[in-house]
Short mmCIF file of C-alpha atoms in Angstrom, two decimals:
data_model
loop_
_atom_site.label_atom_id
_atom_site.label_comp_id
_atom_site.label_asym_id
_atom_site.label_seq_id
_atom_site.Cartn_x
_atom_site.Cartn_y
_atom_site.Cartn_z
CA MET A 125 -30.06 -29.11 -12.57
CA VAL A 126 -31.32 -25.52 -13.01
CA ILE A 127 -31.70 -23.51 -9.49
CA SER A 128 -34.64 -21.66 -8.84
CA GLN A 129 -34.81 -18.27 -6.43
CA ALA A 130 -37.84 -19.53 -4.76
CA SER A 131 -36.08 -22.77 -3.99
CA VAL A 132 -32.90 -20.46 -2.55
CA LEU A 133 -35.41 -18.14 -0.48
CA ASN A 134 -37.24 -21.14 0.92
CA GLU A 135 -34.20 -22.97 2.34
CA TYR A 136 -33.64 -19.52 4.24
CA ALA A 137 -37.15 -19.28 5.41
CA THR A 138 -36.75 -23.12 6.96
CA ARG A 139 -33.20 -22.94 7.88
CA THR A 140 -33.24 -25.98 6.16
CA PRO A 141 -30.40 -26.38 3.28
CA SER A 142 -31.34 -28.16 0.03
CA HIS A 143 -28.98 -31.14 -0.30
CA ASP A 144 -30.48 -32.44 -3.78
CA GLY A 145 -28.03 -33.10 -6.02
CA CYS A 146 -25.22 -33.59 -3.74
CA PRO A 147 -22.53 -36.07 -3.14
CA GLY A 148 -24.36 -38.57 -0.78
CA HIS A 149 -27.68 -37.61 -2.46
CA PHE A 150 -27.51 -38.44 -5.77
CA THR A 151 -30.36 -40.08 -7.95
CA ALA A 152 -29.16 -43.37 -9.94
CA GLU A 153 -29.36 -41.39 -12.80
CA GLU A 154 -26.86 -38.85 -11.34
CA GLN A 155 -24.56 -41.26 -9.73
CA ARG A 156 -24.28 -42.51 -13.52
CA LYS A 157 -23.38 -39.38 -14.68
CA MET A 158 -21.00 -38.29 -11.70
CA ALA A 159 -19.07 -41.94 -12.56
CA LYS A 160 -19.05 -41.40 -16.20
CA LEU A 161 -17.12 -37.73 -15.46
CA TRP A 162 -14.77 -39.23 -13.11
CA ASN A 163 -13.99 -42.15 -15.40
CA LEU A 164 -13.08 -39.50 -18.20
CA LEU A 165 -11.44 -37.25 -15.55
CA LEU A 166 -8.98 -40.26 -14.91
CA ASP A 167 -8.45 -40.95 -18.65
CA TYR A 168 -7.60 -37.01 -18.97
CA LEU A 169 -5.03 -37.03 -15.96
CA ASN A 170 -3.62 -40.41 -17.22
CA GLU A 171 -2.89 -38.31 -20.45
CA VAL A 172 -1.43 -35.48 -18.92
CA LYS A 173 0.60 -36.70 -15.77
CA ASP A 174 3.74 -36.00 -17.43
CA LYS A 175 2.70 -32.88 -19.27
CA THR A 176 3.26 -29.50 -18.22
CA VAL A 177 2.61 -25.77 -19.28
CA LYS A 178 4.22 -22.78 -18.93
CA VAL A 179 3.62 -20.41 -16.10
CA LYS A 180 2.42 -16.70 -17.46
CA GLY A 181 1.48 -15.73 -13.77
CA GLU A 182 -0.14 -12.26 -14.42
CA HIS A 183 -1.58 -12.21 -10.83
CA LEU A 184 1.86 -12.66 -9.75
CA HIS A 185 3.52 -10.03 -11.05
CA LYS A 186 5.24 -7.48 -8.61
CA ILE A 187 5.59 -3.92 -8.17
CA SER A 188 8.67 -2.73 -9.97
CA ARG A 189 9.48 -0.08 -7.51
CA ASP A 190 12.72 0.52 -4.94
CA TRP A 191 10.70 0.63 -1.53
CA SER A 192 14.12 0.93 0.06
CA SER A 193 14.58 4.67 -0.03
CA LEU A 194 11.08 4.86 1.72
CA LYS A 195 11.08 5.43 5.15
CA PRO A 196 8.48 4.01 7.51
CA ASP A 197 7.13 7.48 8.79
CA GLU A 198 6.02 8.58 5.49
CA SER A 199 2.62 7.55 5.38
CA PRO A 200 0.34 10.40 6.30
CA VAL A 201 -1.07 9.84 9.57
CA ILE A 202 -4.90 10.55 9.74
CA ASP A 203 -6.02 12.20 12.71
CA GLU A 204 -9.74 12.12 13.14
CA LYS A 205 -9.86 15.31 14.99
CA GLU A 206 -8.05 17.33 11.94
CA ASP A 207 -9.87 19.54 9.62
CA GLU A 208 -10.68 17.44 6.77
CA GLU A 209 -9.59 20.24 4.27
CA ALA A 210 -6.50 20.38 6.15
CA VAL A 211 -5.92 16.76 6.07
CA THR A 212 -6.85 16.57 2.30
CA ARG A 213 -4.52 19.27 1.39
CA ARG A 214 -1.61 17.53 3.09
CA ALA A 215 -2.37 13.75 1.95
CA TRP A 216 -2.61 15.27 -1.66
CA GLU A 217 0.70 16.62 -1.34
CA GLN A 218 2.16 13.49 -0.01
CA PHE A 219 0.34 11.69 -3.44
CA THR A 220 1.96 13.72 -5.93
CA LYS A 221 5.63 13.51 -4.01
CA GLY A 222 7.65 12.51 -6.51
CA GLY A 223 5.49 13.37 -9.43
CA SER A 224 4.30 9.84 -9.98
CA SER A 225 1.10 9.80 -8.33
CA MET A 226 -1.23 10.91 -11.31
CA LYS A 227 -0.02 7.71 -13.13
CA ARG A 228 -0.25 5.45 -10.28
CA LEU A 229 -3.67 7.00 -9.57
CA GLY A 230 -4.56 5.72 -13.29
CA GLY A 231 -5.15 9.75 -14.36
CA LEU A 232 -8.47 9.88 -12.73
CA PHE A 233 -7.91 12.72 -10.35
CA SER A 234 -7.15 16.09 -10.93
CA LYS A 235 -5.43 18.45 -8.42
CA LYS A 236 -8.79 20.45 -8.00
CA GLN A 237 -10.46 17.32 -6.94
CA GLU A 238 -10.82 16.27 -3.29
CA LEU A 239 -9.96 13.10 -1.75
CA THR A 240 -11.97 11.68 1.25
CA ARG A 241 -10.94 10.20 4.55
CA GLU A 242 -10.87 6.69 3.50
CA GLN A 243 -8.98 7.57 -0.09
CA LEU A 244 -6.35 9.15 2.43
CA ILE A 245 -5.13 5.78 3.54
CA LEU A 246 -3.93 4.97 0.12
CA ASP A 247 -0.57 6.71 0.49
CA ARG A 248 2.38 7.11 -1.64
CA HIS A 249 3.04 3.21 -0.98
CA VAL A 250 -0.06 2.06 -2.78
CA ASN A 251 0.57 -1.21 -4.85
CA GLU A 252 2.80 -2.36 -1.66
CA THR A 253 2.47 -5.57 -0.75
CA THR A 254 2.21 -7.12 3.03
CA TRP A 255 5.58 -8.57 2.88
CA GLN A 256 6.96 -5.34 1.31
CA TYR A 257 5.27 -3.26 4.10
CA VAL A 258 6.82 -5.69 6.53
CA ASP A 259 9.95 -5.45 5.45
CA ARG A 260 9.79 -1.54 5.23
CA MET A 261 8.63 -1.10 8.72
CA ALA A 262 11.37 -3.42 10.28
CA GLY A 263 14.00 -1.80 8.25
CA ARG A 264 15.54 -5.58 7.16
CA HIS A 265 14.09 -8.24 5.27
CA VAL A 266 11.51 -10.37 7.84
CA ALA A 267 11.44 -14.06 7.06
CA LEU A 268 8.19 -14.79 7.13
CA MET A 269 8.32 -17.67 4.72
CA PRO A 270 10.68 -18.93 2.71
CA ASP A 271 11.66 -16.96 -0.29
CA GLU A 272 11.60 -19.31 -3.00
CA PHE A 273 8.67 -20.99 -3.77
CA LEU A 274 8.88 -24.87 -4.70
CA PRO A 275 5.84 -26.34 -6.75
CA SER A 276 6.72 -29.48 -5.88
CA TYR A 277 9.74 -31.96 -5.44
CA ALA A 278 8.63 -33.98 -8.12
CA HIS A 279 8.31 -31.11 -10.51
CA PRO A 280 10.36 -28.27 -9.13
CA SER A 281 10.59 -26.12 -11.84
CA LYS A 282 8.98 -22.54 -11.08
CA ASP A 283 8.62 -21.89 -14.65
CA THR A 284 6.25 -24.50 -15.59
CA ARG A 285 3.52 -26.23 -13.63
CA ASN A 286 2.31 -30.21 -14.32
CA LEU A 287 -1.38 -30.81 -14.81
CA TRP A 288 -1.54 -33.89 -12.70
CA ASP A 289 -0.41 -32.20 -9.40
CA THR A 290 -2.23 -28.92 -10.12
CA PHE A 291 -5.79 -31.22 -10.67
CA TRP A 292 -4.89 -33.01 -7.30
CA GLN A 293 -3.89 -30.29 -5.40
CA THR A 294 -6.92 -28.40 -6.05
CA VAL A 295 -9.55 -31.28 -5.33
CA THR A 296 -8.02 -32.54 -2.34
CA ILE A 297 -6.26 -29.70 -0.19
CA LYS A 298 -9.49 -27.64 0.33
CA GLU A 299 -12.62 -30.24 0.14
CA HIS A 300 -12.95 -34.00 -0.98
CA PRO A 301 -12.65 -34.32 -4.68
CA ASP A 302 -16.14 -35.63 -5.18
CA PHE A 303 -17.57 -31.92 -4.06
CA TRP A 304 -15.22 -30.43 -5.94
CA VAL A 305 -16.01 -32.38 -9.40
CA TYR A 306 -20.01 -32.30 -8.64
CA ARG A 307 -19.87 -28.50 -8.53
CA TYR A 308 -19.03 -28.40 -12.27
CA LEU A 309 -21.72 -30.95 -13.23
CA ILE A 310 -23.96 -28.70 -10.95
CA SER A 311 -23.06 -25.71 -13.18
CA SER A 312 -23.31 -27.42 -16.42
CA GLY A 313 -26.65 -28.65 -15.90
CA TRP A 314 -25.37 -32.33 -15.25
CA ASN A 315 -23.75 -31.93 -19.01
CA VAL A 316 -21.04 -34.52 -18.51
CA ASP A 317 -19.17 -33.28 -21.38
CA LYS A 318 -19.38 -29.44 -20.77
CA ALA A 319 -18.36 -30.51 -17.12
CA LEU A 320 -15.59 -31.95 -18.39
CA ALA A 321 -14.28 -29.35 -20.59
CA SER A 322 -15.23 -27.03 -17.84
CA ILE A 323 -12.81 -28.85 -15.53
CA LYS A 324 -10.08 -29.07 -18.10
CA SER A 325 -9.96 -25.32 -18.65
CA VAL A 326 -10.21 -24.22 -14.98
CA ILE A 327 -7.00 -26.58 -14.26
CA GLU A 328 -5.02 -24.99 -16.92
CA TRP A 329 -5.94 -21.53 -15.99
CA ARG A 330 -4.91 -22.86 -12.44
CA ALA A 331 -1.74 -23.88 -13.72
CA THR A 332 -0.47 -21.11 -15.96
CA GLU A 333 -1.47 -18.37 -13.13
CA ALA A 334 0.57 -20.59 -10.55
CA LEU A 335 -2.38 -20.54 -8.10
CA ASP A 336 -0.63 -23.04 -6.04
CA GLN A 337 1.74 -19.97 -5.25
CA ILE A 338 -0.76 -17.64 -4.49
CA ASN A 339 -2.22 -19.94 -2.08
CA TYR A 340 1.12 -20.54 -0.41
CA GLU A 341 2.19 -17.01 -0.29
CA GLY A 342 -1.59 -16.30 0.78
CA ASP A 343 -2.16 -12.24 2.57
CA VAL A 344 1.48 -11.48 2.36
CA GLY A 345 1.69 -11.47 -1.32
CA ILE A 346 -1.38 -9.09 -1.93
CA GLY A 347 -1.66 -5.72 -1.84
CA TYR A 348 -1.40 -4.20 2.14
CA ASP A 349 -3.78 -1.40 1.21
CA GLU A 350 -6.62 -3.54 0.30
CA LEU A 351 -6.13 -5.55 3.89
CA ARG A 352 -5.91 -2.87 5.90
CA LEU A 353 -9.05 -0.84 4.16
CA GLY A 354 -10.90 -3.74 5.32
CA MET A 355 -12.51 -4.17 2.18
CA SER A 356 -13.62 -7.80 2.78
CA ARG A 357 -13.58 -9.53 5.92
CA LEU A 358 -14.94 -13.26 7.28
CA ILE A 359 -17.17 -11.96 9.85
CA GLY A 360 -19.51 -15.20 11.22
CA LYS A 361 -22.18 -17.52 9.29
CA ASP A 362 -25.67 -16.99 7.88
CA ARG A 363 -28.90 -18.33 8.83
CA LEU A 364 -28.30 -21.87 7.05
CA GLY A 365 -25.05 -21.85 9.45
CA LEU A 366 -22.70 -20.74 6.23
CA PRO A 367 -19.65 -18.78 6.32
CA LEU A 368 -20.43 -15.13 5.94
CA THR A 369 -18.19 -12.91 4.04
CA TYR A 370 -18.63 -8.77 4.62
CA VAL A 371 -17.87 -6.78 1.59
CA ARG A 372 -17.68 -2.87 2.15
CA ILE A 373 -18.22 -1.65 -1.45
CA LYS A 374 -16.97 2.00 -0.68
CA ARG A 375 -13.61 0.76 0.71
CA ILE A 376 -12.92 -0.73 -2.91
CA MET A 377 -10.13 1.46 -4.75
CA PRO A 378 -9.62 -0.23 -7.90
CA ARG A 379 -8.69 2.97 -9.38
CA ALA A 380 -5.46 3.38 -7.29
CA ASN A 381 -3.94 0.09 -7.72
CA GLU A 382 -2.18 -2.05 -11.22
CA SER A 383 -4.47 -4.54 -12.58
CA HIS A 384 -3.09 -7.48 -11.74
CA VAL A 385 -2.68 -6.19 -7.72
CA PHE A 386 -6.79 -5.98 -7.64
CA LYS A 387 -6.99 -9.43 -9.28
CA ARG A 388 -4.60 -10.83 -7.29
CA TYR A 389 -6.43 -9.92 -4.33
CA LEU A 390 -9.74 -11.30 -5.50
CA VAL A 391 -8.24 -14.44 -6.36
CA THR A 392 -6.88 -14.90 -3.05
CA ASP A 393 -10.20 -14.12 -1.20
CA PHE A 394 -11.67 -16.47 -2.97
CA GLU A 395 -9.00 -19.03 -2.34
CA MET A 396 -9.12 -18.14 1.58
CA THR A 397 -12.71 -18.29 1.58
CA GLN A 398 -12.51 -22.07 0.05
CA ASN A 399 -10.37 -22.56 3.08
CA VAL A 400 -12.93 -22.20 5.68
CA THR A 401 -16.02 -23.54 3.52
CA ARG A 402 -14.43 -27.48 3.02
CA THR A 403 -16.88 -28.71 5.44
CA ASP A 404 -19.60 -26.24 4.17
CA THR A 405 -19.33 -26.73 0.78
CA ARG A 406 -21.02 -22.72 -0.02
CA SER A 407 -20.55 -19.54 1.37
CA THR A 408 -22.64 -16.35 1.53
CA ILE A 409 -21.18 -12.83 0.90
CA LEU A 410 -22.99 -9.66 1.86
CA TYR A 411 -22.07 -6.59 -0.61
CA ASP A 412 -22.95 -3.13 1.10
CA PHE A 413 -23.01 -0.71 -1.19
CA THR A 414 -23.89 2.10 1.02
CA GLY A 415 -22.25 5.44 0.16
CA PHE A 416 -20.66 3.87 -3.16
CA SER A 417 -19.67 5.43 -6.09
CA MET A 418 -19.03 4.32 -9.64
CA ASP A 419 -15.33 5.02 -9.00
CA ASN A 420 -15.55 1.91 -6.61
CA THR A 421 -17.41 -0.63 -9.19
CA PRO A 422 -15.60 -0.35 -12.42
CA LEU A 423 -16.57 -2.82 -15.07
CA ALA A 424 -13.85 -4.60 -15.88
CA MET A 425 -13.55 -5.66 -12.43
CA ILE A 426 -17.24 -6.82 -11.82
CA LEU A 427 -16.85 -8.73 -14.94
CA PHE A 428 -14.00 -10.50 -13.57
CA MET A 429 -15.66 -11.46 -10.22
CA VAL A 430 -18.50 -12.65 -12.17
CA GLU A 431 -15.98 -14.84 -14.24
CA LEU A 432 -14.52 -16.44 -11.42
CA GLY A 433 -17.67 -16.88 -9.72
CA MET A 434 -19.54 -18.82 -12.58
CA GLN A 435 -16.16 -20.62 -13.86
CA ALA A 436 -13.14 -20.72 -11.80
CA TYR A 437 -15.36 -20.93 -8.29
CA ALA A 438 -18.27 -22.41 -9.82
CA GLU A 439 -21.25 -23.24 -7.39
CA THR A 440 -19.60 -22.25 -4.39
CA THR A 441 -22.00 -19.72 -3.33
CA SER A 442 -25.29 -20.02 -1.46
CA VAL A 443 -26.53 -16.49 -1.95
CA LEU A 444 -24.96 -13.02 -2.71
CA ILE A 445 -26.65 -10.11 -1.09
CA MET A 446 -26.80 -6.97 -2.74
CA LEU A 447 -27.49 -4.12 0.13
CA VAL A 448 -28.29 -1.44 -2.32
CA ASP A 449 -30.67 1.15 -3.22
CA SER A 450 -29.43 3.45 -5.86
CA TRP A 451 -29.96 4.53 -9.81
CA LEU A 452 -26.29 4.00 -10.00
CA PHE A 453 -26.40 0.52 -9.26
CA SER A 454 -29.34 0.20 -11.67
CA ASN A 455 -27.35 1.27 -14.42
CA LEU A 456 -24.11 -0.91 -13.47
CA TRP A 457 -26.39 -4.00 -12.78
CA SER A 458 -28.28 -3.64 -16.52
CA LEU A 459 -24.57 -3.88 -18.06
CA VAL A 460 -23.50 -6.96 -15.71
CA ARG A 461 -26.81 -9.01 -16.16
CA PRO A 462 -26.22 -10.35 -19.46
CA PHE A 463 -22.88 -11.81 -18.30
CA LEU A 464 -24.75 -14.29 -15.54
CA ASP A 465 -25.58 -17.79 -15.80
CA VAL A 466 -29.07 -19.04 -14.24
CA ASN A 467 -27.88 -20.66 -11.49
CA LEU A 468 -25.74 -17.85 -10.27
CA GLY A 469 -28.69 -15.41 -11.35
CA ALA A 470 -30.73 -17.52 -9.22
CA ARG A 471 -28.70 -16.86 -6.02
CA ILE A 472 -28.16 -13.12 -6.02
CA ILE A 473 -30.36 -11.22 -3.84
CA PHE A 474 -31.14 -7.39 -3.98
CA ALA A 475 -32.15 -5.81 -0.70
CA LYS A 476 -32.84 -2.46 -0.23
CA THR A 477 -33.19 -2.16 3.30
CA VAL A 478 -31.33 -4.19 6.06
CA ASP A 479 -34.65 -5.78 7.40
CA GLU A 480 -34.71 -7.45 3.94
CA VAL A 481 -30.69 -8.71 4.67
CA ARG A 482 -32.20 -9.98 8.07
CA LYS A 483 -34.31 -12.63 6.33
CA PHE A 484 -30.70 -14.63 5.58
CA ILE A 485 -28.44 -13.50 8.52
CA ASP A 486 -29.39 -13.33 12.14
CA ASP A 487 -28.82 -10.10 13.95
CA ASP A 488 -25.88 -11.61 16.22
CA GLN A 489 -24.17 -12.27 13.03
CA LEU A 490 -25.37 -8.69 11.38
CA PRO A 491 -22.37 -6.22 11.47
CA VAL A 492 -23.12 -3.14 14.11
CA GLU A 493 -22.72 -0.61 11.23
CA LEU A 494 -26.07 -2.14 9.75
CA GLY A 495 -27.83 -2.49 13.06
CA GLY A 496 -27.08 -5.71 14.12
CA THR A 497 -24.43 -6.93 17.27
CA ASN A 498 -21.76 -8.41 15.36
CA THR A 499 -18.32 -6.40 16.57
CA PHE A 500 -16.13 -8.46 14.33
CA ALA A 501 -12.48 -7.58 14.43
CA ALA A 502 -11.98 -5.43 11.47
CA ASP A 503 -8.45 -4.74 11.60
CA TYR A 504 -5.81 -6.43 9.70
CA VAL A 505 -3.07 -8.46 11.87
CA LEU A 506 0.27 -8.28 10.47
CA PRO A 507 1.95 -11.80 9.74
CA THR A 508 4.95 -12.35 12.03
CA GLU A 509 8.08 -14.43 11.57
CA GLU A 510 7.01 -17.08 14.02
CA GLU A 511 3.80 -18.20 13.04
CA ASN A 512 5.18 -19.63 9.74
CA LYS A 513 7.57 -21.81 11.08
CA LYS A 514 6.55 -24.92 9.63
CA MET A 515 6.98 -23.70 6.22
CA PHE A 516 10.86 -24.14 6.25
CA ASP A 517 10.45 -27.52 7.39
CA ALA A 518 11.62 -29.12 4.06
CA GLU A 519 12.09 -32.52 4.86
CA GLY A 520 8.83 -32.39 6.55
CA ARG A 521 6.93 -31.22 3.45
CA ARG A 522 9.00 -33.89 1.54
CA THR A 523 7.52 -36.81 3.64
CA ALA A 524 3.98 -35.25 3.51
CA GLU A 525 4.39 -34.75 -0.32
CA ASP A 526 5.24 -38.97 -0.66
CA GLU A 527 2.47 -39.59 1.51
CA TRP A 528 -0.18 -37.33 -0.38
CA ARG A 529 0.80 -38.50 -3.60
CA LYS A 530 0.19 -42.43 -2.01
CA ARG A 531 -3.17 -41.66 -0.84
CA ILE A 532 -3.91 -39.97 -4.61
CA ALA A 533 -3.08 -43.17 -6.42
CA GLU A 534 -5.23 -45.51 -3.79
CA PHE A 535 -8.02 -42.48 -4.35
CA GLU A 536 -7.74 -43.01 -8.21
CA THR A 537 -7.86 -47.00 -7.93
CA ALA A 538 -10.75 -46.80 -5.61
CA THR A 539 -12.66 -44.69 -8.09
CA ARG A 540 -12.18 -46.63 -11.01
CA GLU A 541 -13.04 -49.22 -9.51
CA TRP A 542 -16.13 -47.53 -8.06
CA THR A 543 -16.82 -45.87 -11.78
CA GLN A 544 -16.80 -49.38 -13.39
CA ALA A 545 -19.23 -50.96 -11.22
CA ILE A 546 -21.66 -48.20 -11.48
CA ALA A 547 -21.11 -49.05 -15.03
CA THR A 548 -21.60 -52.66 -14.83
CA ALA A 549 -25.03 -52.04 -12.71
CA GLY A 550 -26.24 -50.03 -15.21
CA ASP A 551 -25.60 -52.66 -18.00
CA SER A 552 -27.50 -55.05 -15.79
CA GLU A 553 -30.63 -53.00 -15.40
#
């Protein structure tokens, strides 16, 4: 099933989302393919029920730096009334303090170059996680959550992941299993074999990269600079009532981060967005390129985002709106376009003006800085010790896990019976 941009535009023009090809709206042939895929998946899950894979955990790497010697007041304070040149000079001295900043900034700055006011926010604690920042500001270790992550009671090793566990955690925690599975039928053009191969690949990727731990740690495990810069915010809903994320491209500073830091931020952002789309199935992302430079959009980062959108998080987007009017972006886009699949390409909308954005987002949901009336909370609120108390309830978690495994067994039995009924009905036709 190939999506056309005309059909996407019509959904927003009429404010009527299409349910074609969705669970509950299948044709007889689509239902047969869904049943066949589930039957193959259940066979696969039976084969890997006791199989584990080794965790590589590229996105779990921590910065190997001793933060204990740094004081809470070492970050440069930016006074909006202070002379820009003075701020730049003072912040640059802060950046070069200790002689390691050139390495941290990837060698992209020289002492003759000036830093913009937003770049100054990236102080000498660049790459510090939110939890490290909270600890440093408190002057002690703050128990935001248990220090040790336990994958599951059935498979407690932190160095390996069970593929059966990984699959069922993925398809049950954020949405109904049928919705997660059908995304890969859509992205594969309803080719069952391709969909199965894609699902196996994604599950193994999630297992080796320990996505369960990334979800568990959430915002406390990613870079605090990415959060306080406000690069990406869930701000409201689009014209179809789907969750809307607003991304300010000029605030993306990947050059100041080690690669795994920004990759973890992107993966966490995708995961957190899925937490709020479990009943909506899709979300919309507005990319605002106002004032951006090529430093904000390195090709490797863009290609990683495209890979996530087409494979790991296939068919989770309603539209991607690019608010941009720049020849710089045209050059970048010519490099990215060949990597897009047909369905994702149909959902990418280019808008040169805010009026074109209004075809997809009403004024009350559009940010004030773009001429709308949405005054969303832009500041990141730090986590506290009180908010995650339930995470320390080991017995409660064990009970919940036992109940979860019981429900999965029931779902597997019911699904197997359904696939056999569909197959029998097809044979009798």
